[in-house]
Coordinates of C-alpha atoms and ligand atoms in Angstrom, one line a residue:
X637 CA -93.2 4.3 67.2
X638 CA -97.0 4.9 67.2
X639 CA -98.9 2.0 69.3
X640 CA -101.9 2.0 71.1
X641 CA -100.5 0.3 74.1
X642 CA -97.6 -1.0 75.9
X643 CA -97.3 -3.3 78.3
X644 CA -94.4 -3.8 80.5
X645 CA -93.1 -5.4 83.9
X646 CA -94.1 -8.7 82.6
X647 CA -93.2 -11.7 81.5
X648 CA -93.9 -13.4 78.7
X649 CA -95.0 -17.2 77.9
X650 CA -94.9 -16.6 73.9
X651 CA -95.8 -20.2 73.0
X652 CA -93.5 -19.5 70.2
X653 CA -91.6 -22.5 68.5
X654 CA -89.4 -19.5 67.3
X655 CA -88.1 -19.6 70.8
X656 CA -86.0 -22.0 72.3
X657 CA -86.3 -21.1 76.1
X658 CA -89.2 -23.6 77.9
X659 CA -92.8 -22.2 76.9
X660 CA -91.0 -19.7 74.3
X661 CA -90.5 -17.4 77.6
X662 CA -89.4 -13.9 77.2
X663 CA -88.5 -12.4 80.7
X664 CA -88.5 -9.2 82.0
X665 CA -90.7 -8.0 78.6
X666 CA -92.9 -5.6 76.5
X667 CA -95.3 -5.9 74.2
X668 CA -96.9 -3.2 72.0
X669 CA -100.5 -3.7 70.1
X670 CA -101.4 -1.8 67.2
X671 CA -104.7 -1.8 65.2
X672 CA -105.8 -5.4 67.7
X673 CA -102.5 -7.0 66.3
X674 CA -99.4 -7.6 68.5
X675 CA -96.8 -5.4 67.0
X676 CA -93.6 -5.7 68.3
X677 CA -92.5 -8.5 71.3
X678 CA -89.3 -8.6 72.7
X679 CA -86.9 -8.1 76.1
X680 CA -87.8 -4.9 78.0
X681 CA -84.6 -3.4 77.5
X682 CA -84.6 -3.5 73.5
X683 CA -88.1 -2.2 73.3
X684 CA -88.2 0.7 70.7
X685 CA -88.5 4.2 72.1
X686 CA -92.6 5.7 71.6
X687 CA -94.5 8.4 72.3
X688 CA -94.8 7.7 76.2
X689 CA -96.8 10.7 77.2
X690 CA -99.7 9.4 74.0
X691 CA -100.0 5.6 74.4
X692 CA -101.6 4.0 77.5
X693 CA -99.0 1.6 79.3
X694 CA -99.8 -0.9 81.2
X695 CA -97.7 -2.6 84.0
X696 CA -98.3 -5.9 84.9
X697 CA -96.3 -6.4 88.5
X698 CA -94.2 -8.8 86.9
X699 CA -97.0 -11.6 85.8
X700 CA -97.1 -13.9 83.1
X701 CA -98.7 -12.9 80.0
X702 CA -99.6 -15.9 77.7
X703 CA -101.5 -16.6 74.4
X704 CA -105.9 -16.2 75.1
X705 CA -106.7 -19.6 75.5
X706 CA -108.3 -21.6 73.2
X707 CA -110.9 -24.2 74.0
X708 CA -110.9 -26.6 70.6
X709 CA -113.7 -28.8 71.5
X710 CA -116.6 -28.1 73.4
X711 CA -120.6 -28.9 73.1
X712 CA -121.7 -26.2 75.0
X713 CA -125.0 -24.9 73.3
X714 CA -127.6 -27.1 75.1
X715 CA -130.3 -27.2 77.9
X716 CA -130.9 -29.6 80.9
X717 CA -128.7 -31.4 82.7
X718 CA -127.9 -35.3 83.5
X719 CA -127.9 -35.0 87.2
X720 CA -129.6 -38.0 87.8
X721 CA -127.8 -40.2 85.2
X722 CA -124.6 -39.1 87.0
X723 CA -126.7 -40.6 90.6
X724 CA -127.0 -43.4 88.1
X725 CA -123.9 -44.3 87.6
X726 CA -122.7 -43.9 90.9
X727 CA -125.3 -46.8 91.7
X728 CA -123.3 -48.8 88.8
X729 CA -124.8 -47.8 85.5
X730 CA -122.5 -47.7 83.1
X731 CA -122.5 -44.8 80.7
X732 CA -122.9 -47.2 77.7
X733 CA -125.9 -48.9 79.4
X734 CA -127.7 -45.1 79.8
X735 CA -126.8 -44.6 76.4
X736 CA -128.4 -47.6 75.0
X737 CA -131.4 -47.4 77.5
X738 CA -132.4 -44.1 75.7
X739 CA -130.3 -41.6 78.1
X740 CA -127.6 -40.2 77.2
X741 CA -127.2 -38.0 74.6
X742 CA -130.6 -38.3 73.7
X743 CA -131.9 -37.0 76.8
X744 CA -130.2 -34.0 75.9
X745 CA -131.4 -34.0 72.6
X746 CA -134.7 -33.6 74.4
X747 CA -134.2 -31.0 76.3
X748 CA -133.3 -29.3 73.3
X749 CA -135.7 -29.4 70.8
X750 CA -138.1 -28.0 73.6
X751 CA -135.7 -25.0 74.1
X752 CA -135.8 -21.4 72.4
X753 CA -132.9 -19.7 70.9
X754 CA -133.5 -17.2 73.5
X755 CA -132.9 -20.1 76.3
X756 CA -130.0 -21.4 74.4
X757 CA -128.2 -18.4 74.2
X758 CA -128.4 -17.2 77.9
X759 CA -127.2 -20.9 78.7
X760 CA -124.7 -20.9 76.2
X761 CA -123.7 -17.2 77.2
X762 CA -123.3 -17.8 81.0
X763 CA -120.6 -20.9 79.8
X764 CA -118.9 -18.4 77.7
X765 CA -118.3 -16.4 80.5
X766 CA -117.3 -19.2 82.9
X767 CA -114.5 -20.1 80.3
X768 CA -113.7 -16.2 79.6
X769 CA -112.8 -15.6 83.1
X770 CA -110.0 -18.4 82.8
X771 CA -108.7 -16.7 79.8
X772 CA -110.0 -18.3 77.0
X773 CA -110.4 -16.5 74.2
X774 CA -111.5 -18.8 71.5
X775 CA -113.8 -21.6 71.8
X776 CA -115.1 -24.3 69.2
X777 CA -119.2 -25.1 69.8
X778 CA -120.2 -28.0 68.2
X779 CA -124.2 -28.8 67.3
X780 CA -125.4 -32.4 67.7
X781 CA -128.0 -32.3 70.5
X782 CA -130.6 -31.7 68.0
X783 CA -130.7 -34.7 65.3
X784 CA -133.2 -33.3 63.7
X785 CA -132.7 -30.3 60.8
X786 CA -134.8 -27.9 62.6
X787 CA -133.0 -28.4 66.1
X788 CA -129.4 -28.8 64.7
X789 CA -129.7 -25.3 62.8
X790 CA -130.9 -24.1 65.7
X791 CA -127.9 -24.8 67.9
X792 CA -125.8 -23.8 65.0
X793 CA -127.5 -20.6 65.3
X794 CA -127.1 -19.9 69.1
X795 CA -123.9 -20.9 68.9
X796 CA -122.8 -18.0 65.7
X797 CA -125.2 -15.8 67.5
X798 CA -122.8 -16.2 70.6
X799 CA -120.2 -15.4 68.8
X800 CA -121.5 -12.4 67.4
X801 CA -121.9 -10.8 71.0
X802 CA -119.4 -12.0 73.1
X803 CA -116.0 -11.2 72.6
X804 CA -114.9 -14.6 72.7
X805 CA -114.7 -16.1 69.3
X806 CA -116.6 -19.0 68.4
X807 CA -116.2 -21.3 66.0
X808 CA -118.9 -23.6 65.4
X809 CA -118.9 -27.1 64.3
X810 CA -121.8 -29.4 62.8
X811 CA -122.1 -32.7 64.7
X812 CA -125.9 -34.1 63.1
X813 CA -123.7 -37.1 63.4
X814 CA -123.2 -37.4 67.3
X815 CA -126.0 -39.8 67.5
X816 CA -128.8 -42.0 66.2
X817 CA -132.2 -40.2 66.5
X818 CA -134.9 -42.3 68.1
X819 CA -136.7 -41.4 64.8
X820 CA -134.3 -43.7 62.9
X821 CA -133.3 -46.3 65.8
X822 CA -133.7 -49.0 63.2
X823 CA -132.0 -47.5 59.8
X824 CA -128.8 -45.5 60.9
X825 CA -128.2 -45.2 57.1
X826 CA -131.1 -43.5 56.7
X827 CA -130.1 -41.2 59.1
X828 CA -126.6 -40.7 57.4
X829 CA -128.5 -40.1 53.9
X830 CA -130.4 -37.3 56.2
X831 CA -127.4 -35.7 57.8
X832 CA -125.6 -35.7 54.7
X833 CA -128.3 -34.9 52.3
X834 CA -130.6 -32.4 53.6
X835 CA -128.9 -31.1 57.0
X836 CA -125.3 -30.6 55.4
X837 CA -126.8 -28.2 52.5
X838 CA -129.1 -26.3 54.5
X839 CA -126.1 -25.8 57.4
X840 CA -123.6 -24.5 54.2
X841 CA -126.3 -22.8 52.8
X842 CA -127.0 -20.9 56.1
X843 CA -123.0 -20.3 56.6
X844 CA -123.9 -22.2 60.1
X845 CA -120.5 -24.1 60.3
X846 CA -116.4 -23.9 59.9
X847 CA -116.0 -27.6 59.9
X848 CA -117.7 -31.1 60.5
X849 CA -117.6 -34.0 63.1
X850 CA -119.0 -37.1 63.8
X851 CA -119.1 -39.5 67.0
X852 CA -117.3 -42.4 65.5
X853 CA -118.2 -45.8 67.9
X854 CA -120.1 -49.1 68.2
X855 CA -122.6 -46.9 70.4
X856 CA -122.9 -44.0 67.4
X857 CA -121.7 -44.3 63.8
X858 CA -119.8 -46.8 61.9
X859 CA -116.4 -46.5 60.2
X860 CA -118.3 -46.6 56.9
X861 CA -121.0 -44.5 58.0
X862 CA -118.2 -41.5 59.1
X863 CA -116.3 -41.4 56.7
X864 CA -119.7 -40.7 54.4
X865 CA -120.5 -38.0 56.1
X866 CA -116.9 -36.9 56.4
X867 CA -116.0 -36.8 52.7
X868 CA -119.1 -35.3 52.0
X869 CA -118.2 -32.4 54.0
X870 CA -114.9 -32.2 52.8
X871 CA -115.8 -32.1 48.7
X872 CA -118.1 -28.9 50.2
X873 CA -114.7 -27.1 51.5
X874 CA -115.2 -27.7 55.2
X875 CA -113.0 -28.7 58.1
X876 CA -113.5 -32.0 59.2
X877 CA -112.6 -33.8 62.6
X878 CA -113.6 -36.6 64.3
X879 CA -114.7 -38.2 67.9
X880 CA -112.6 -41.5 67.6
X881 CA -111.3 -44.2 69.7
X882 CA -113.0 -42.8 72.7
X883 CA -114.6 -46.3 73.7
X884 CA -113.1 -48.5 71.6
X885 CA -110.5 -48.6 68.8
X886 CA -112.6 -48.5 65.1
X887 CA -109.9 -47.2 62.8
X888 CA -111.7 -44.3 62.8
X889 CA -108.6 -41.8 63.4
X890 CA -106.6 -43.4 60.5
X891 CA -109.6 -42.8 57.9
X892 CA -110.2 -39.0 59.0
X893 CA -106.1 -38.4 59.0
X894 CA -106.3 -39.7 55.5
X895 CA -109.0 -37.5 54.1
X896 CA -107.1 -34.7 55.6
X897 CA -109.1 -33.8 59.7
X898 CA -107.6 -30.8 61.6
X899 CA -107.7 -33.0 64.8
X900 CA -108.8 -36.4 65.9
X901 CA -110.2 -36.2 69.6
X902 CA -110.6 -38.6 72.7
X903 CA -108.1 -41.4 71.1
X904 CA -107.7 -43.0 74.1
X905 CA -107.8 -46.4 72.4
X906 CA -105.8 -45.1 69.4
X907 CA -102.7 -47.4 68.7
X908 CA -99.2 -46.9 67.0
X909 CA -100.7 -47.4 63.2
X910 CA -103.1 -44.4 64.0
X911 CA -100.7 -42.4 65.6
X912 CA -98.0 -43.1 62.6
X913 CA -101.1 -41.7 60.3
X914 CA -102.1 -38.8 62.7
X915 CA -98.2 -37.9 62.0
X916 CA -97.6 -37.9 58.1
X917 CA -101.4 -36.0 57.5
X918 CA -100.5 -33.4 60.1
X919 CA -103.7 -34.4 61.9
X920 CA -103.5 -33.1 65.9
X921 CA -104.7 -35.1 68.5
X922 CA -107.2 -33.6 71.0
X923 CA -106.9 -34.8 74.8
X924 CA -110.5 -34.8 76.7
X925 CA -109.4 -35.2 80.1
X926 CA -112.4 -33.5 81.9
X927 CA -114.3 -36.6 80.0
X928 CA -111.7 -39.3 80.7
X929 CA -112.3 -37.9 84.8
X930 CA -115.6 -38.1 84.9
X931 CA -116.2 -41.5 82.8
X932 CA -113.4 -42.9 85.4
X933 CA -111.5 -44.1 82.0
X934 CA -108.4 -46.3 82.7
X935 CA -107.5 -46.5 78.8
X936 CA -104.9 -43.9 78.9
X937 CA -104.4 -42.2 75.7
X938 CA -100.8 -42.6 73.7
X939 CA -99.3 -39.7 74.8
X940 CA -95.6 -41.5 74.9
X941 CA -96.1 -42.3 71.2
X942 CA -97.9 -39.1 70.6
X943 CA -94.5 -37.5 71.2
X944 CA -92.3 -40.4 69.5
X945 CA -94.3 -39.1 66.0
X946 CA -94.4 -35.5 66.7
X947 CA -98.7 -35.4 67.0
X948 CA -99.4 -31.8 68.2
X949 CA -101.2 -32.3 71.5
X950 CA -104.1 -30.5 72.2
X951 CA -106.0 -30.1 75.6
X952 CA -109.5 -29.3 75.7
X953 CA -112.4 -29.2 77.9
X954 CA -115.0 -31.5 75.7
X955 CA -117.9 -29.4 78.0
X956 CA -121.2 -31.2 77.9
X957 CA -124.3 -32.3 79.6
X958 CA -123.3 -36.3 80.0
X959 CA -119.5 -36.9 79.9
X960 CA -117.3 -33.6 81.0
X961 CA -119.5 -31.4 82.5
X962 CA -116.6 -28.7 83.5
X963 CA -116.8 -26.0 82.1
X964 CA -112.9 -25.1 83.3
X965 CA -109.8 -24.0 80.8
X966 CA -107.2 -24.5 84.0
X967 CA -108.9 -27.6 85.4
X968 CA -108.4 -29.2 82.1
X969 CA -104.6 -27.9 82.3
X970 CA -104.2 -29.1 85.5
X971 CA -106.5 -32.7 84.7
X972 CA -104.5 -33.2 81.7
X973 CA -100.7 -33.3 83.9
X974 CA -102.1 -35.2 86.9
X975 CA -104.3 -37.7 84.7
X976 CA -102.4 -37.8 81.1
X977 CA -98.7 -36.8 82.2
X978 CA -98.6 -33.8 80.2
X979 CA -95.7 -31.6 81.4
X980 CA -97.2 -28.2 82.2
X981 CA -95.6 -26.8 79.1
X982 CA -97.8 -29.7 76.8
X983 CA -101.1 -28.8 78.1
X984 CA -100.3 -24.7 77.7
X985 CA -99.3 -25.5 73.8
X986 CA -102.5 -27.9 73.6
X987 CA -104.6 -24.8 74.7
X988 CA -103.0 -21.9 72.5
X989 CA -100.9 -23.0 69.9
X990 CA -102.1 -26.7 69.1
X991 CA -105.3 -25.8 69.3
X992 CA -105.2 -22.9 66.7
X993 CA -104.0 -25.5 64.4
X994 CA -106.6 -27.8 65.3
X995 CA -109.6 -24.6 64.0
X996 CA -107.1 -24.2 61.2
X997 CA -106.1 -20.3 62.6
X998 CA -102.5 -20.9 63.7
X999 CA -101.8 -18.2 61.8
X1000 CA -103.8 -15.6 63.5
X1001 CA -103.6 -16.5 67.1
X1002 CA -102.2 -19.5 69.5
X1003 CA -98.5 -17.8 69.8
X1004 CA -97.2 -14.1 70.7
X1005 CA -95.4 -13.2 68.0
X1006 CA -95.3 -9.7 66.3
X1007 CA -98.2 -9.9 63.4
X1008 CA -100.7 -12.1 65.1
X1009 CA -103.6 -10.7 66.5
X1010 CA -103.6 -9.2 70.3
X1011 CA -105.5 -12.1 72.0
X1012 CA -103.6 -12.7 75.4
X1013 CA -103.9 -12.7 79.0
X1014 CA -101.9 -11.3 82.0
X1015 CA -102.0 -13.8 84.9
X1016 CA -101.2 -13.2 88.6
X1017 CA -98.0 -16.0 88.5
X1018 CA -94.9 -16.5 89.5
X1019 CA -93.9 -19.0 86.7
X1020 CA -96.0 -20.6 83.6
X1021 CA -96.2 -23.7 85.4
X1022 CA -98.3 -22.7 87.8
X1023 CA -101.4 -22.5 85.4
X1024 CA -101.6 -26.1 85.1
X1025 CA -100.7 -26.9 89.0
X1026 CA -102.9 -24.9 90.9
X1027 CA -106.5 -24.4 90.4
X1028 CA -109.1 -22.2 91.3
X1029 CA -107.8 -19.3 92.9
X1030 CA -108.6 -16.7 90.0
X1031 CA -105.3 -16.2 88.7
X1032 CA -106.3 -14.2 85.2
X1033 CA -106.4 -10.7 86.2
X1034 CA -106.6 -9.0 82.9
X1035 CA -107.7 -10.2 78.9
X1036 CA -107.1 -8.6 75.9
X1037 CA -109.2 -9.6 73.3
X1038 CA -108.2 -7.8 69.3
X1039 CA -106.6 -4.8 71.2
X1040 CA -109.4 -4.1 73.6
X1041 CA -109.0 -4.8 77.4
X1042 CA -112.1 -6.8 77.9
X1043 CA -112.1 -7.9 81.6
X1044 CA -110.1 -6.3 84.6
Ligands
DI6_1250 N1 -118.3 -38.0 73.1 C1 -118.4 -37.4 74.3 O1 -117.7 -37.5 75.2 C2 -119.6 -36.4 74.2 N2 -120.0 -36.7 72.8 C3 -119.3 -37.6 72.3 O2 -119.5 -38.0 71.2 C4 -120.6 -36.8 75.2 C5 -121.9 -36.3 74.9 C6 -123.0 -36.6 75.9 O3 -122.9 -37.6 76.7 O4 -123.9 -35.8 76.0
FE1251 FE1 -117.1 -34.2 72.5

């Protein structure tokens, strides 16, 4: 065998539904990469003989390796901060009152169309790095703190731009519809016809975005006003996914299941009907815990039912200025056991192999299985558990990233 490295006194957390043992675990392993793809995983003892004097091997004291994370839902691309709206609602604002008083979101928005690309970026690039170190190796960047064409192509921008020099993969998401400009405070159809009229074309014409989302609430869009912009993405050829049932329950996760979303995300107040949907269109649902924390939520999300119907779970951080500002892979892990009741196993699928189906590349990354490209971490572990029940101690020691060791 010819491979451009081995790796070996490791274990292995394949994620694999090929596998029946908890978290597809392969002990006492190897794993060989070839041309960035993983090409042959399997016990230690059956691994093929190679040319051990002309391949690098690495030895990884009996870690864990796992799948690179995937983050499937962030908002990362944007400048300022909310600092004081958070000191407001510790003096008993709620964040539905900011929103309406003209914080929120669109104090971001703000802060945005006064930024550079150049400002962006470096922002943008110091989260990346933040997430990278805790293993993630994919993340999803939505726009939507522009609401204007000029500012939402230019987060779109920032956000391919990242992904062009930073080895962790981005794919980018338009969200013109996250909320109602003060521009058009009084005709939020007119806003719609905007987003899905002039901003949707110039975004596909500029390849600026894999898919398309909207904030569906009584604070943002309408049912009727979604799933406009949402079919109009979808006859173009793009994902779509949806912010639903975060605040309240619209029906908004039942329409998007039905034209066909990869994932429906918040759903806290999503009930059995929606789930049933989520179930026969294969839609997965996205758990925001870092935003359930820090909105002090108490409308727990069906995760009981999410199981009944076989939903594919999937954890992400949801990091952003006003409503999850942590920008954490393992605190999301750990948030979503202590806060959801995820078992440790749930949250690990909802960050590798849920959410490659949710960005629509299970088949390229999200499990450790021979074929799929070489995007995994080695973690200093004693058992896959421990990713979601400790925190903060700097447990990812190594990354490999298409083949290539990217961070020791
Ligand atoms: N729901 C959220 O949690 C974020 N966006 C959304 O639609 C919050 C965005 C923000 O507050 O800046
Ligand atoms: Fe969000």
């Amino acid at each position: 065998m010819s491979w451009d490295q081995v790796w070996i006194d490791i274990n292995i957390a394949t994620m694999s539904p090929n596998i029946s043992e908890p978290y597809g675990a392969i002990k006492d392993a190897a794993l060989a990469v070839k041309d960035g793809k993983i090409a042959w995983v399997g016990e230690r003892s059956k691994l093929p003989e190679f040319d051990v004097l002309a391949t690098p091997i690495y030895k990884g004291k009996g870690g864990w390796i796992t799948p690179g994370l995937i983050d499937a839902h962030t908002h990362l691309v944007f400048a300022g901060n909310r600092a004081n709206e958070f000191e407001l609602r510790l003096q008993g604002a709620s964040y539905e009152e900011i929103a309406r008083s003209g914080g929120g979101i669109i104090s971001t928005v703000k802060a945005c169309r006064e930024a550079d690309e150049a400002e962006l970026f470096e922002l943008g690039r110091q989260r990346l790095n933040a997430l990278a170190k805790e293993g993630v190796t994919t993340v999803e960047i939505k726009s939507g703190y522009g609401l204007d064409i000029e500012t939402e192509l230019k987060l779109l921008r920032v956000a391919r731009e990242l992904g062009k020099h930073h080895h962790v993969d981005v794919k980018t998401t338009f969200l013109g519809a996250h909320a109602i400009p003060p521009e058009y405070k009084n005709d939020s159809d007119a806003y719609v016809d905007l987003v899905i009229n002039e901003m949707l074309p110039q975004v596909i014409a500029e390849d600026l975005a894999d898919a398309v989302d909207v904030f569906c609430e009584n604070i943002a869009f309408s049912l009727a006003q979604t799933e406009r912009v949402l079919t109009a993405a979808k006859d173009a050829g793009l994902d779509i996914k949806l912010h639903a049932e975060q605040l309240s329950n619209l029906g908004g996760s039942a329409m998007a299941a039905k034209l066909g979303a990869k994932s429906v995300d918040h759903i806290e107040y999503l009930d059995e009907d929606g789930v049933k949907t989520l179930s026969e269109s294969g839609t997965c649902a996205t758990l925001l815990p870092g935003a359930f924390y820090f909105l002090r939520e108490t409308q727990q999300p069906p995760i009981e039912l999410l199981r009944q119907y076989q939903v594919p779970m999937v954890v992400a951080s949801d990091y952003n200025p006003g409503s999850s500002p942590m920008c954490s892979s393992l605190l999301m892990l750990n948030m979503a056991c202590t806060l959801m009741r995820l078992t440790p196993e749930e949250a690990l699928a909802g960050m590798t192999r849920n959410a490659a189906k949710a960005l629509g590349i299970e088949t390229q990354v999200g499990v450790i299985e021979a074929g799929m490209t070489a995007d995994f971490c080695l973690w200093n572990i004693s058992t896959p558990a421990e990713l979601s029940y400790t925190y903060g101690v700097g447990s990812c020691i190594e990354v490999v990233k298409n083949g290539r060791l990217v961070h020791q």
